[in-house]
mmCIF file of C-alpha atoms and ligand atoms in Angstrom:
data_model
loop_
_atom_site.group_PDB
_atom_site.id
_atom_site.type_symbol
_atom_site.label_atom_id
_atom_site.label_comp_id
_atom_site.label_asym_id
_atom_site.label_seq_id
_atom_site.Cartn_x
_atom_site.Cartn_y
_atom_site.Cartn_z
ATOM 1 C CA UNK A 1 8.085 -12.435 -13.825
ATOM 2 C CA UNK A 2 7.201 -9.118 -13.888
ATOM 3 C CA UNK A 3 4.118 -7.695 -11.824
ATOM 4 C CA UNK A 4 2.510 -4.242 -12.385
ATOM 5 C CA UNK A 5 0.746 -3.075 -8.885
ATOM 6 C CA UNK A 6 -1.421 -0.231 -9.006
ATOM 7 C CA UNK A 7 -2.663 2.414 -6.264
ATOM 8 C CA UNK A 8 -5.825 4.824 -5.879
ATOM 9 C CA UNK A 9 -6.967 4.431 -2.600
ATOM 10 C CA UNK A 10 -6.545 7.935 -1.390
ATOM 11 C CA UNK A 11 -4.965 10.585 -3.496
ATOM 12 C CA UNK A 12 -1.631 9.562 -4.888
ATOM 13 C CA UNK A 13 -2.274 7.883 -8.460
ATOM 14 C CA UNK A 14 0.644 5.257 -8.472
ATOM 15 C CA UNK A 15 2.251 2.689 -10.951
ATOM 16 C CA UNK A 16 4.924 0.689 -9.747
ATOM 17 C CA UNK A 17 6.661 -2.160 -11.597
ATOM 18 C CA UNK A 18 8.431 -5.241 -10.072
ATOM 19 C CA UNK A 19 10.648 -8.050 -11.051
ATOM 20 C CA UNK A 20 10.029 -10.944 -9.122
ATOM 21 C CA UNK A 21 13.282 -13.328 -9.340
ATOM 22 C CA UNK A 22 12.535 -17.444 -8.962
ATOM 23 C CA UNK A 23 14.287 -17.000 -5.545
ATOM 24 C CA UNK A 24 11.469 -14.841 -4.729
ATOM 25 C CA UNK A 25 14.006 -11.449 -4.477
ATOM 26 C CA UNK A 26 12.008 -8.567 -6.057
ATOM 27 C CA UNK A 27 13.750 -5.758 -8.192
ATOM 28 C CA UNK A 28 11.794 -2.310 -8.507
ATOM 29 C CA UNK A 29 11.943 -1.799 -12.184
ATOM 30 C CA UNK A 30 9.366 1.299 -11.897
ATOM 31 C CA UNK A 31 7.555 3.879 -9.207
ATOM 32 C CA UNK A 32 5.589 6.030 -10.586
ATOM 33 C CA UNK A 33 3.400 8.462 -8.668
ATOM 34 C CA UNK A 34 0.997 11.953 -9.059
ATOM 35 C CA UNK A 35 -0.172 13.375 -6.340
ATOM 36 C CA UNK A 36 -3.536 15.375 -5.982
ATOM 37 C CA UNK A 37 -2.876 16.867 -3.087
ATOM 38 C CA UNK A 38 -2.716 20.562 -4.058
ATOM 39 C CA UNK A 39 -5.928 20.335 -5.657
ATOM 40 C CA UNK A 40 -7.057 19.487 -1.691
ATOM 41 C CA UNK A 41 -5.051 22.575 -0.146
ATOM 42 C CA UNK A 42 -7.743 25.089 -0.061
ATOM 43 C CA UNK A 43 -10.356 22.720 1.719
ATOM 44 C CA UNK A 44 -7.723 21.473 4.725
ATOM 45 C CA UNK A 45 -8.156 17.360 3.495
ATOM 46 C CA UNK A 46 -8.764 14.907 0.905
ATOM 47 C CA UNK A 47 -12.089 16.166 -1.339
ATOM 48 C CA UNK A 48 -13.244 12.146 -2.582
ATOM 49 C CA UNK A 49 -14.794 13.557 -5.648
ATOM 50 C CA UNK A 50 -11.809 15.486 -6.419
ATOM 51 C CA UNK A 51 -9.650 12.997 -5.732
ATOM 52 C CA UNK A 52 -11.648 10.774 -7.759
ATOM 53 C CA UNK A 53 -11.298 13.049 -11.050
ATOM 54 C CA UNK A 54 -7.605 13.571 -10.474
ATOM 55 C CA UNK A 55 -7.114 9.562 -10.287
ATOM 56 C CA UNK A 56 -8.743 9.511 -13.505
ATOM 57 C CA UNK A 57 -6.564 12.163 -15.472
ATOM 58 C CA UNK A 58 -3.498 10.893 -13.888
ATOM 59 C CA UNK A 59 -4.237 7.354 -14.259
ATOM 60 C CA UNK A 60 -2.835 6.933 -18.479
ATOM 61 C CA UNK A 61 0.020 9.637 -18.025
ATOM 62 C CA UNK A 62 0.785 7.482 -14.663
ATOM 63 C CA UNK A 63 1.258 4.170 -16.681
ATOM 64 C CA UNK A 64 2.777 5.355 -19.456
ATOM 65 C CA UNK A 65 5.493 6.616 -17.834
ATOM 66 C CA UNK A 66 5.976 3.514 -15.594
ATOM 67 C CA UNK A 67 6.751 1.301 -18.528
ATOM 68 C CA UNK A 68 8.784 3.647 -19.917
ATOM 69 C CA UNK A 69 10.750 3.334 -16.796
ATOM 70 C CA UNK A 70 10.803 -0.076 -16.449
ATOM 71 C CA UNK A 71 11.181 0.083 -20.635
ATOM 72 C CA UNK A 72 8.629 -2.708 -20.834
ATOM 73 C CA UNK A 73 4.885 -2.852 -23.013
ATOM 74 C CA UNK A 74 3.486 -5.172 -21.137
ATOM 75 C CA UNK A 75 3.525 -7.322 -17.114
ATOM 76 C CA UNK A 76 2.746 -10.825 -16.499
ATOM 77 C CA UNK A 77 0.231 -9.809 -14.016
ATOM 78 C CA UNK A 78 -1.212 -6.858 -12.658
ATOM 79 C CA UNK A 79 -2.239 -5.954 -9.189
ATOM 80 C CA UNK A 80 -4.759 -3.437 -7.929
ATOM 81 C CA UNK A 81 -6.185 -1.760 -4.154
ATOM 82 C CA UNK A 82 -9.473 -3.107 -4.016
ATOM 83 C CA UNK A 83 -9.331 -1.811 -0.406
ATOM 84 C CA UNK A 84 -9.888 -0.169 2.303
ATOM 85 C CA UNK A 85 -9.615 3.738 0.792
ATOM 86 C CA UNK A 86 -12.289 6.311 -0.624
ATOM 87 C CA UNK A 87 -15.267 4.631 -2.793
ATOM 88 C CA UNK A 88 -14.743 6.942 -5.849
ATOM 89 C CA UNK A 89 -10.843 6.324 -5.916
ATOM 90 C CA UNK A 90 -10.621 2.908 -5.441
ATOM 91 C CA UNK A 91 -13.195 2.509 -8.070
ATOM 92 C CA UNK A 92 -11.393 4.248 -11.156
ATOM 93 C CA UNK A 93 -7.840 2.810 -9.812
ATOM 94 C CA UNK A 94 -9.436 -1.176 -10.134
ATOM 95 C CA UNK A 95 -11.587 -0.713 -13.179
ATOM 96 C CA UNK A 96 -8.076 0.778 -14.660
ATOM 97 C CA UNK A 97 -6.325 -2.235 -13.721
ATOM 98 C CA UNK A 98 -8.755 -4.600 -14.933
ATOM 99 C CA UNK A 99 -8.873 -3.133 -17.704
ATOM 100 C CA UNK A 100 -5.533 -3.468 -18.169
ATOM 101 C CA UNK A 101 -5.076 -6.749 -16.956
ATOM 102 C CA UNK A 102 -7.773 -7.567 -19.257
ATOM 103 C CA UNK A 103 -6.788 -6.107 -22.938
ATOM 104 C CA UNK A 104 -2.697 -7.546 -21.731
ATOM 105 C CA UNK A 105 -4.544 -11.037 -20.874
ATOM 106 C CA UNK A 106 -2.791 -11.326 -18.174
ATOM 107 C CA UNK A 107 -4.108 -12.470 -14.414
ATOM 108 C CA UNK A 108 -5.354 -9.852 -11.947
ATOM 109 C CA UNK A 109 -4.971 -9.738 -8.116
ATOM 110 C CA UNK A 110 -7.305 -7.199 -5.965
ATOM 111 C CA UNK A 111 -5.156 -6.804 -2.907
ATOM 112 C CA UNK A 112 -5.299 -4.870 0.690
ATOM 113 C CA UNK A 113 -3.851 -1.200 0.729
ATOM 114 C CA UNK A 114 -2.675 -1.636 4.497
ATOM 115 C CA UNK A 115 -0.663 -5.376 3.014
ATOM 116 C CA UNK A 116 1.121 -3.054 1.040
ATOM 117 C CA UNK A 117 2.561 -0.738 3.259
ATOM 118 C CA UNK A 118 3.660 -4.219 5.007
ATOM 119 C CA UNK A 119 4.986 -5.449 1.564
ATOM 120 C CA UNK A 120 7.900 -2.275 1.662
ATOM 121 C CA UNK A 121 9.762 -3.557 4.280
ATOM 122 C CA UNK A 122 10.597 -6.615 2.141
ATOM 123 C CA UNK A 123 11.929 -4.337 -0.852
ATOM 124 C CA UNK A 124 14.927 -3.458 0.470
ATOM 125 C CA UNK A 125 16.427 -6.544 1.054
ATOM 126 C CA UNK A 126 15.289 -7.885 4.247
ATOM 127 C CA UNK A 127 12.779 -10.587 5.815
ATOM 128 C CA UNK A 128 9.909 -9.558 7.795
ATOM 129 C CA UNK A 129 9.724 -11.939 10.684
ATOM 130 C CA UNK A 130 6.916 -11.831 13.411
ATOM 131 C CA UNK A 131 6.078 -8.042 13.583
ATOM 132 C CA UNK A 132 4.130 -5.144 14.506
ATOM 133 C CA UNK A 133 2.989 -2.561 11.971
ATOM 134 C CA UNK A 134 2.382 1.115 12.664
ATOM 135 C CA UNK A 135 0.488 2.502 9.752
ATOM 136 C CA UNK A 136 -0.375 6.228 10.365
ATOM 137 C CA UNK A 137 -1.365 8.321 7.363
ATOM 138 C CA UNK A 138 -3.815 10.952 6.591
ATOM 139 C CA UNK A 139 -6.349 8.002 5.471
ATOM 140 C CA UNK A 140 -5.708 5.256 8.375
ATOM 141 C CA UNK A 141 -4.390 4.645 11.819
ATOM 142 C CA UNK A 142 -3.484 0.955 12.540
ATOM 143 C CA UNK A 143 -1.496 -1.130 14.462
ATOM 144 C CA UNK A 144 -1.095 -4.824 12.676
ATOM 145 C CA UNK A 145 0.227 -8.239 13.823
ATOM 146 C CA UNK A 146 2.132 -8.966 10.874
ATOM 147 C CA UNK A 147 3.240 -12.661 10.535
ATOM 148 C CA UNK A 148 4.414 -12.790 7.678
ATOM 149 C CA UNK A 149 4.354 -10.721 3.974
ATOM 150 C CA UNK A 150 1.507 -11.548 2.134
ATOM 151 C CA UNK A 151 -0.054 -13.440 5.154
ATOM 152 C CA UNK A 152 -3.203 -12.446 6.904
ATOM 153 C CA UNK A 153 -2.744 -10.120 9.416
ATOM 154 C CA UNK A 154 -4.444 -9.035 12.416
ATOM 155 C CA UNK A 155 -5.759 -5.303 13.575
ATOM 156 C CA UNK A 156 -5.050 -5.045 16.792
ATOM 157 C CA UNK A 157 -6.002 -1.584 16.834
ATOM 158 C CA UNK A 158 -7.376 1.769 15.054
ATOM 159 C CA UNK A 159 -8.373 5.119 15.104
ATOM 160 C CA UNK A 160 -12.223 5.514 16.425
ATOM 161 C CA UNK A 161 -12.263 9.241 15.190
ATOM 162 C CA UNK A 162 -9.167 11.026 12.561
ATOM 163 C CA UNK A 163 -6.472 9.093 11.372
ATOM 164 C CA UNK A 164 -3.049 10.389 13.270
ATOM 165 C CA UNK A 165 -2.069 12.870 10.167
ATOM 166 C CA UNK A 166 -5.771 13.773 9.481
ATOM 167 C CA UNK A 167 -5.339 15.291 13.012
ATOM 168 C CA UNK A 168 -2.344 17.080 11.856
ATOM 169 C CA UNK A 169 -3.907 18.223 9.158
ATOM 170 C CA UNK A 170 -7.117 19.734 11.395
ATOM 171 C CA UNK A 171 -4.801 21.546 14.330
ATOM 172 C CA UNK A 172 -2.669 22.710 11.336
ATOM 173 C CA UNK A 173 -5.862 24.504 9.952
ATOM 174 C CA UNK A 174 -6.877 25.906 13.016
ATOM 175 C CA UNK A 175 -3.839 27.692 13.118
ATOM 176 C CA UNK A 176 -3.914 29.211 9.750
ATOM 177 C CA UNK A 177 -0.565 26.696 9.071
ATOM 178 C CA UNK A 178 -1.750 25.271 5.669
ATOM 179 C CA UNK A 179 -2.439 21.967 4.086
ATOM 180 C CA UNK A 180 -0.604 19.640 4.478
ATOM 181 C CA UNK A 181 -0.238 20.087 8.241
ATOM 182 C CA UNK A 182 2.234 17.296 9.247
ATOM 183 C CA UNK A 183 5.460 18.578 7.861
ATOM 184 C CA UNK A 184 4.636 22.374 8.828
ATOM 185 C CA UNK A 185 3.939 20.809 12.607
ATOM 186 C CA UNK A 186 6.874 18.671 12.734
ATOM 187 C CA UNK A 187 8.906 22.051 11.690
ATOM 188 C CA UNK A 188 7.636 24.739 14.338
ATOM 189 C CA UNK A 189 7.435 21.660 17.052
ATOM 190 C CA UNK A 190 11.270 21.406 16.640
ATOM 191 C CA UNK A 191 10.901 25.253 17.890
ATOM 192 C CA UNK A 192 8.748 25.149 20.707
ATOM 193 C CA UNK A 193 8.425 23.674 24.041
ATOM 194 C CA UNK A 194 6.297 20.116 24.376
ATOM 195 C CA UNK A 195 6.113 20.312 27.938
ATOM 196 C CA UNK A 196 4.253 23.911 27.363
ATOM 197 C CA UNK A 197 0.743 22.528 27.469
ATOM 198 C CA UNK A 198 -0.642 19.719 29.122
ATOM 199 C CA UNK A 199 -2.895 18.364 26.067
ATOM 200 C CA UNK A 200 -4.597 14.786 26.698
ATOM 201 C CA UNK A 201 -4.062 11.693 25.606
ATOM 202 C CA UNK A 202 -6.918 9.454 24.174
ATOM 203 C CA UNK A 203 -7.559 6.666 25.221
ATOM 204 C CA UNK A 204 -4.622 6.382 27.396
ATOM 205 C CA UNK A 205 -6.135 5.698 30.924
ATOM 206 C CA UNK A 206 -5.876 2.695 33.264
ATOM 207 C CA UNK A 207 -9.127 1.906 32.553
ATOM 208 C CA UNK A 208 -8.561 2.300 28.397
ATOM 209 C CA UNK A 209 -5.593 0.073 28.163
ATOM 210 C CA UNK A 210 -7.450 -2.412 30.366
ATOM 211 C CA UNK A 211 -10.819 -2.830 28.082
ATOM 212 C CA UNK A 212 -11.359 -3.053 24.509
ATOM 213 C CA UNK A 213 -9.087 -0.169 23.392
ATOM 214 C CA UNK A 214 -5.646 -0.775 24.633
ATOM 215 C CA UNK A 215 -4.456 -0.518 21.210
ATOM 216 C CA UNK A 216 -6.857 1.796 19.806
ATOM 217 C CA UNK A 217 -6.955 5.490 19.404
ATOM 218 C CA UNK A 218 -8.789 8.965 19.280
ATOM 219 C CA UNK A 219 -7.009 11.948 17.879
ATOM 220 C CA UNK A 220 -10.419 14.291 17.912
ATOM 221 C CA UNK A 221 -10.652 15.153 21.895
ATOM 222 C CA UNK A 222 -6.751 16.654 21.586
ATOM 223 C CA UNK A 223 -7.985 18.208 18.490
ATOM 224 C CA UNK A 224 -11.007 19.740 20.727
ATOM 225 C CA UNK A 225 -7.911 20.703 23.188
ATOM 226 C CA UNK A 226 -6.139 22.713 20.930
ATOM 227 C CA UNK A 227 -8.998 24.396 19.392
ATOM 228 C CA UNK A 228 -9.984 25.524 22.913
ATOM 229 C CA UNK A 229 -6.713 26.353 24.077
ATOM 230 C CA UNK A 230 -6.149 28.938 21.543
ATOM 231 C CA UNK A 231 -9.873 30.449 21.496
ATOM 232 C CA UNK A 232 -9.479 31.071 25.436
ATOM 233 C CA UNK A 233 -6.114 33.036 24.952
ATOM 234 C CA UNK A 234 -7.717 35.144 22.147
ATOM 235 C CA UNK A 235 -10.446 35.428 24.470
ATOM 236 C CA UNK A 236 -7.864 37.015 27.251
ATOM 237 C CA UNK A 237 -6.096 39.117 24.206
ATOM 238 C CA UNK A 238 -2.982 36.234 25.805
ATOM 239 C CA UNK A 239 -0.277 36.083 22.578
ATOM 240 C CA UNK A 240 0.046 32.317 21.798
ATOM 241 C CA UNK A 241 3.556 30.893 21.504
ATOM 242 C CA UNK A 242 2.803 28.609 17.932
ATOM 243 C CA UNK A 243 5.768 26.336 18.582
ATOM 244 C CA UNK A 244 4.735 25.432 21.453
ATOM 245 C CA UNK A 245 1.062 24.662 20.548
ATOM 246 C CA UNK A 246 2.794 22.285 17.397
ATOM 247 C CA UNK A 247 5.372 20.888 20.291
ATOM 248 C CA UNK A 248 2.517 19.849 22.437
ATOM 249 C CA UNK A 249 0.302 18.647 20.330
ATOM 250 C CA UNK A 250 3.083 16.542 18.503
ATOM 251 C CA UNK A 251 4.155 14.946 21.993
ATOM 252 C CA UNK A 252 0.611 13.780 22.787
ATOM 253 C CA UNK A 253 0.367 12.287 18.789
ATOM 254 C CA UNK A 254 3.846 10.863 19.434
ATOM 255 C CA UNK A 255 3.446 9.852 22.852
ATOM 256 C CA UNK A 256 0.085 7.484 22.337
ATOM 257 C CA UNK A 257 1.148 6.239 18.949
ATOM 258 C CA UNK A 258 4.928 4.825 20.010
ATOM 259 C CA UNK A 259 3.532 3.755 23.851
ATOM 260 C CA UNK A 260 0.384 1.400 21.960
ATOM 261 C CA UNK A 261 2.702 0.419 19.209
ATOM 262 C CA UNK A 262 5.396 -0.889 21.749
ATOM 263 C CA UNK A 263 2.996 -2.377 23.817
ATOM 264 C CA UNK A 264 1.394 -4.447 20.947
ATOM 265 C CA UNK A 265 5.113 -6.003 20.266
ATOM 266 C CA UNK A 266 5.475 -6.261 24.128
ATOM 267 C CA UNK A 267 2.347 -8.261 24.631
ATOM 268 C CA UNK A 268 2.568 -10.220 21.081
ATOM 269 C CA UNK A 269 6.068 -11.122 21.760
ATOM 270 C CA UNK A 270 6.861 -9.266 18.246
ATOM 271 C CA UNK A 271 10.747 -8.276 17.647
ATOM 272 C CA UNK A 272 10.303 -5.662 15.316
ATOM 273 C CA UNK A 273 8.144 -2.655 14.565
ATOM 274 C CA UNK A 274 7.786 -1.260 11.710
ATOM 275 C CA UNK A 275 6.640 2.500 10.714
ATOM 276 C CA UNK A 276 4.642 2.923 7.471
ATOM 277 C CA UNK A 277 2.506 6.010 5.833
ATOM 278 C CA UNK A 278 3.071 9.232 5.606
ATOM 279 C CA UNK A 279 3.170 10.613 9.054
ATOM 280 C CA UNK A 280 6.327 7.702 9.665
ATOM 281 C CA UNK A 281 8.205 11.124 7.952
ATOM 282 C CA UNK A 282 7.752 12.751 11.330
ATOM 283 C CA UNK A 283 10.740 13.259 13.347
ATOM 284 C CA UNK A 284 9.750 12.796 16.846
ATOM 285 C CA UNK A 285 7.382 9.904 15.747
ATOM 286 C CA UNK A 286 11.201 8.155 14.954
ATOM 287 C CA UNK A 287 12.741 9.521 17.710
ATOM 288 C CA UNK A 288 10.102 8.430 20.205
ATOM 289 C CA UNK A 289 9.901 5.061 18.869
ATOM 290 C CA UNK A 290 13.638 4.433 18.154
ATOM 291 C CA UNK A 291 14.078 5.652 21.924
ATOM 292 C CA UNK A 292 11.328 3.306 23.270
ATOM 293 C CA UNK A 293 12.229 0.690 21.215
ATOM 294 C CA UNK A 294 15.631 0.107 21.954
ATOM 295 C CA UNK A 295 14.958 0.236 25.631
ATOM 296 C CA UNK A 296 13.152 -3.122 25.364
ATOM 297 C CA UNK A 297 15.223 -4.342 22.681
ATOM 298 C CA UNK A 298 12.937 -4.122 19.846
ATOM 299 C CA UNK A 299 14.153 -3.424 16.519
ATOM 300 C CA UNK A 300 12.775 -0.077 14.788
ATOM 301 C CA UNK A 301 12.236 -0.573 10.310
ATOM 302 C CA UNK A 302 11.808 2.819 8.812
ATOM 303 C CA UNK A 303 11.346 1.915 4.814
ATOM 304 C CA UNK A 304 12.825 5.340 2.886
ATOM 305 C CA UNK A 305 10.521 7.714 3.136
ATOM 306 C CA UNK A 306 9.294 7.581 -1.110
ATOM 307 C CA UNK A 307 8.039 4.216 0.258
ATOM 308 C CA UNK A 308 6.188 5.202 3.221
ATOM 309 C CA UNK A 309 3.635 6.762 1.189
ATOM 310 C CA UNK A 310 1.330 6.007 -1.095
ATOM 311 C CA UNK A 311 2.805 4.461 -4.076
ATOM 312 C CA UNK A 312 1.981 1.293 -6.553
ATOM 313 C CA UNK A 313 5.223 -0.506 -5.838
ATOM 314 C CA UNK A 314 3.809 -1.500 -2.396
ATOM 315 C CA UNK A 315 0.735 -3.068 -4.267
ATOM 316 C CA UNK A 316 3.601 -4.566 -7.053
ATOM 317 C CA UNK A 317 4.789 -5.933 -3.807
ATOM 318 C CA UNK A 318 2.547 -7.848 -2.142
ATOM 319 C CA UNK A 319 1.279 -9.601 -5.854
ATOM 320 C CA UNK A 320 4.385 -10.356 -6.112
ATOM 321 C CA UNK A 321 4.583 -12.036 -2.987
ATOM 322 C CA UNK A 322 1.256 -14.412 -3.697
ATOM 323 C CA UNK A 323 2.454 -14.902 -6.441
ATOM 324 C CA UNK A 324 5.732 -16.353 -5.703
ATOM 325 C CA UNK A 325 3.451 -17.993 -3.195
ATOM 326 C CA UNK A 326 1.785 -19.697 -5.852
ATOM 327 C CA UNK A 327 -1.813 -18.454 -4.987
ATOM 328 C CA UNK A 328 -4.520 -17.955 -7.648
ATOM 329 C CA UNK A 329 -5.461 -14.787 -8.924
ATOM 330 C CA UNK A 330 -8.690 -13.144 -7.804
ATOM 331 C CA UNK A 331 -9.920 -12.461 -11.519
ATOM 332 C CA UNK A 332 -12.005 -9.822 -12.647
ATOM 333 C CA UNK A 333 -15.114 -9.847 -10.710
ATOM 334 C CA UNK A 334 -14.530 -8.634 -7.862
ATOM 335 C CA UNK A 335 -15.120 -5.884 -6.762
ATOM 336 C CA UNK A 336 -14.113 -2.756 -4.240
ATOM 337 C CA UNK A 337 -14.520 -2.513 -0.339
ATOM 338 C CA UNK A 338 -14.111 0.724 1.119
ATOM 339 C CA UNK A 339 -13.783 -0.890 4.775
ATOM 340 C CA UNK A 340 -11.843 -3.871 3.257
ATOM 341 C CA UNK A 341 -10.435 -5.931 6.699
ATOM 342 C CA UNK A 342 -6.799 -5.969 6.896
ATOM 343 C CA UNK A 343 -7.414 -10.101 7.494
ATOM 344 C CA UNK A 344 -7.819 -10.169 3.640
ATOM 345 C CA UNK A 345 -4.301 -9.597 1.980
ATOM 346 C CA UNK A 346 -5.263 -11.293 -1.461
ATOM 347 C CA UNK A 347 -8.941 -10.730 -2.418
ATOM 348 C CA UNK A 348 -10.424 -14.269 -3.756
ATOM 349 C CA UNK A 349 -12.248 -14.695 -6.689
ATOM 350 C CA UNK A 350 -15.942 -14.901 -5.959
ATOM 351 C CA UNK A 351 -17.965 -17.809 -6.120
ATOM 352 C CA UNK A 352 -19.730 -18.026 -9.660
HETATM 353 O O1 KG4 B 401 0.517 8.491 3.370
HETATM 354 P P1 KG4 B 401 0.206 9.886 2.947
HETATM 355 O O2 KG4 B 401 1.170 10.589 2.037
HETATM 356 O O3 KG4 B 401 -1.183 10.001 2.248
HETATM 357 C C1 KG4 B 401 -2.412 9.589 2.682
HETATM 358 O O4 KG4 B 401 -2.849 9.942 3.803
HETATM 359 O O5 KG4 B 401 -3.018 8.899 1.899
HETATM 360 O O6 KG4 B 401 0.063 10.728 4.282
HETATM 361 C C2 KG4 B 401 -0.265 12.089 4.262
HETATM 362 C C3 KG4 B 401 -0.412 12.540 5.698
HETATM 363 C C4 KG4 B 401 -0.923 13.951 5.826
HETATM 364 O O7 KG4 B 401 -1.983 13.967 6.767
HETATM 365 C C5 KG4 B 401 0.284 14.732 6.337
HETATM 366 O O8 KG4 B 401 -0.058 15.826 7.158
HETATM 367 C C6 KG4 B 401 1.047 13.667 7.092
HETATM 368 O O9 KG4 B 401 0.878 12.484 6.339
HETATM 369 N N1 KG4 B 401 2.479 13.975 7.198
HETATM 370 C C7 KG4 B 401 3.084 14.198 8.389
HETATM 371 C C8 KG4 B 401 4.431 14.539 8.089
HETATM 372 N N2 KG4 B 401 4.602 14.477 6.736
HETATM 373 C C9 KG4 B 401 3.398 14.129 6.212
HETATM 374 N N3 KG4 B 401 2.599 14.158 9.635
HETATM 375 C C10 KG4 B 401 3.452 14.454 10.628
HETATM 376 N N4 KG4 B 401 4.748 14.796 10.426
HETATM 377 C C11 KG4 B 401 5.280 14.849 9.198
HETATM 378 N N5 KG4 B 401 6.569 15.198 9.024
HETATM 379 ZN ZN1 ZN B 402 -1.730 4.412 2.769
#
């Protein structure tokens, strides 16, 4: 069988094409992606609306060139993100992929965004047993109990202010760095001294990781930090060192996300963790958690790095999965969910 999986929850317009064996091993026949986010470089983050128009013009140019790839006309089913992303984005991504799914007649299944960054570390060969997911992106900040692929899953924690590379992307800004800010960061932090400046940690006290939050996090009081930090020493006429400002500020990113990540595979008695979105490309995110994790024998799943981020193979991926699963297809009325709960991996059909 082959299964067509489409993406638009943010702003990376992707097509990605699976074959889905009997044995239930899946062969990526097709990844096609555009990317909007030039068109965002001037504001310092996603724009919805413009993100919404570029999903639109990329969307044909997108598919055609995925079944050229996979040198097919047609899937057997097609699978969209219904959820969680930006309203305007999801919207033209699903309509596409009804539409598609409806003029092929072939089944449709809405399915989670945050499944299909889960659904990646299948693709290259292995099982996912009992796991923990770290999903840090501009667009979310999550840490899953994964059971299984395809299988509902359970948040154990999020962001309660900017997604992890959303804060990149602010302290980036403030520094006059550019947009994105996570690779231009990760770059001058390997320069700079991370012991330099005491920035804090959210949401990392005795008292945090005793209440509600002990896997949650909040990226906007370091943001706060860094904007003050440099405002006093232009206020003393004090040179900043810009390394160590990115070195810093990475540490404290690095430091919360790999310490609550471990934790939740400590505590759920998980054996591996596994790294998805876009800011998994940072290098002391790995190092950190490869470091922490091998202390307490936990083991580390990086997917390549085209996989990290937003693409429609991870989408291919998890209809794939229900599929080989044998579970019905949502159809075509249903609809979008910007806050879609991670719980949900295949959206049902609704009651008539
Ligand atoms: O998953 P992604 O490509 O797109 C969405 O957010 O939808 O992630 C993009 C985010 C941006 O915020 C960018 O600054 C961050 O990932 N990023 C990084 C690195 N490369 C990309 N953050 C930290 N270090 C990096 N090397
Ligand atoms: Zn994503």
């Amino acid at each position: 069988m082959i299964i067509l999986g489409i993406e638009s929850s943010c702003d990376e317009t992707g097509v990605g094409i699976i074959e889905l064996a009997d044995d239930g091993t899946m062969t990526i026949l097709a990844d096609s992606v555009a990317s909007s986010m030039e068109q965002h470089a001037r504001f310092g983050g996603v724009v919805p609306e413009i993100a919404s128009r570029a999903h639109l013009e990329a969307m044909q140019p997108v598919m055609r060139a995925a079944l050229d790839e996979a040198g097919i006309d047609k899937p057997d089913a097609v699978a969209a993100t219904v959820g969680p992303g930006l309203a305007g984005a999801l919207l033209v991504g699903a309509s596409a992929a009804k539409a598609y799914a409806a003029a092929w007649d072939v089944p449709f299944y809405g399915v989670n965004h945050l499944g299909g960054h889960v659904a990646v570390a299948t693709l290259e060969g292995e099982e996912l047993p009992h796991s923990v997911a770290l999903l840090v992106s501009g667009g979310h900040t999550q840490i899953l109990e994964v059971q299984a692929v395809g299988k509902p899953m359970k948040e154990l924690g999020s962001t309660l202010d900017d997604a992890a590379g959303e804060a990149y992307d602010k302290v980036a800004r403030l520094l006059g760095l550019g947009y994105p800010g996570g690779p231009v960061i990760d770059k001058l932090a390997a320069r700079g001294n991370k012991k330099a400046i005491a920035f804090p940690r959210g949401l990392s006290k005795k008292d945090d990781l005793r209440g509600p939050h002990r896997y949650d996090f909040s990226f906007s009081g370091l943001k706060t930090a860094v904007a003050r930090y440099v405002e006093a020493a232009e206020r003393a006429g004090k040179v900043i060192s810009v390394e160590d400002v990115c070195a810093s500020f990475q540490e404290a990113v690095c430091d919360v996300l790999t310490a609550k990540a471990v934790r939740a595979c400590e505590d759920t008695g998980a054996k591996v963790l596994l790294l998805g979105g876009g800011v998994a490309a940072n290098s002391r995110l790995r190092e950190l958690a490869r470091r922490r994790c091998e202390s307490k024998g936990i083991e580390l799943r990086v997917p390549r790095f085209k996989l990290c981020t937003d693409n429609g193979v991870m989408i291919a991926a998890v209809g794939a999965q229900l599929i080989h699963e044998g579970a019905a297809p949502s159809g075509l009325r249903i609809g979008t969910d910007t806050s879609l709960e991670v719980e949900v991996p295949l959206v049902p059909a609704p009651a008539v």
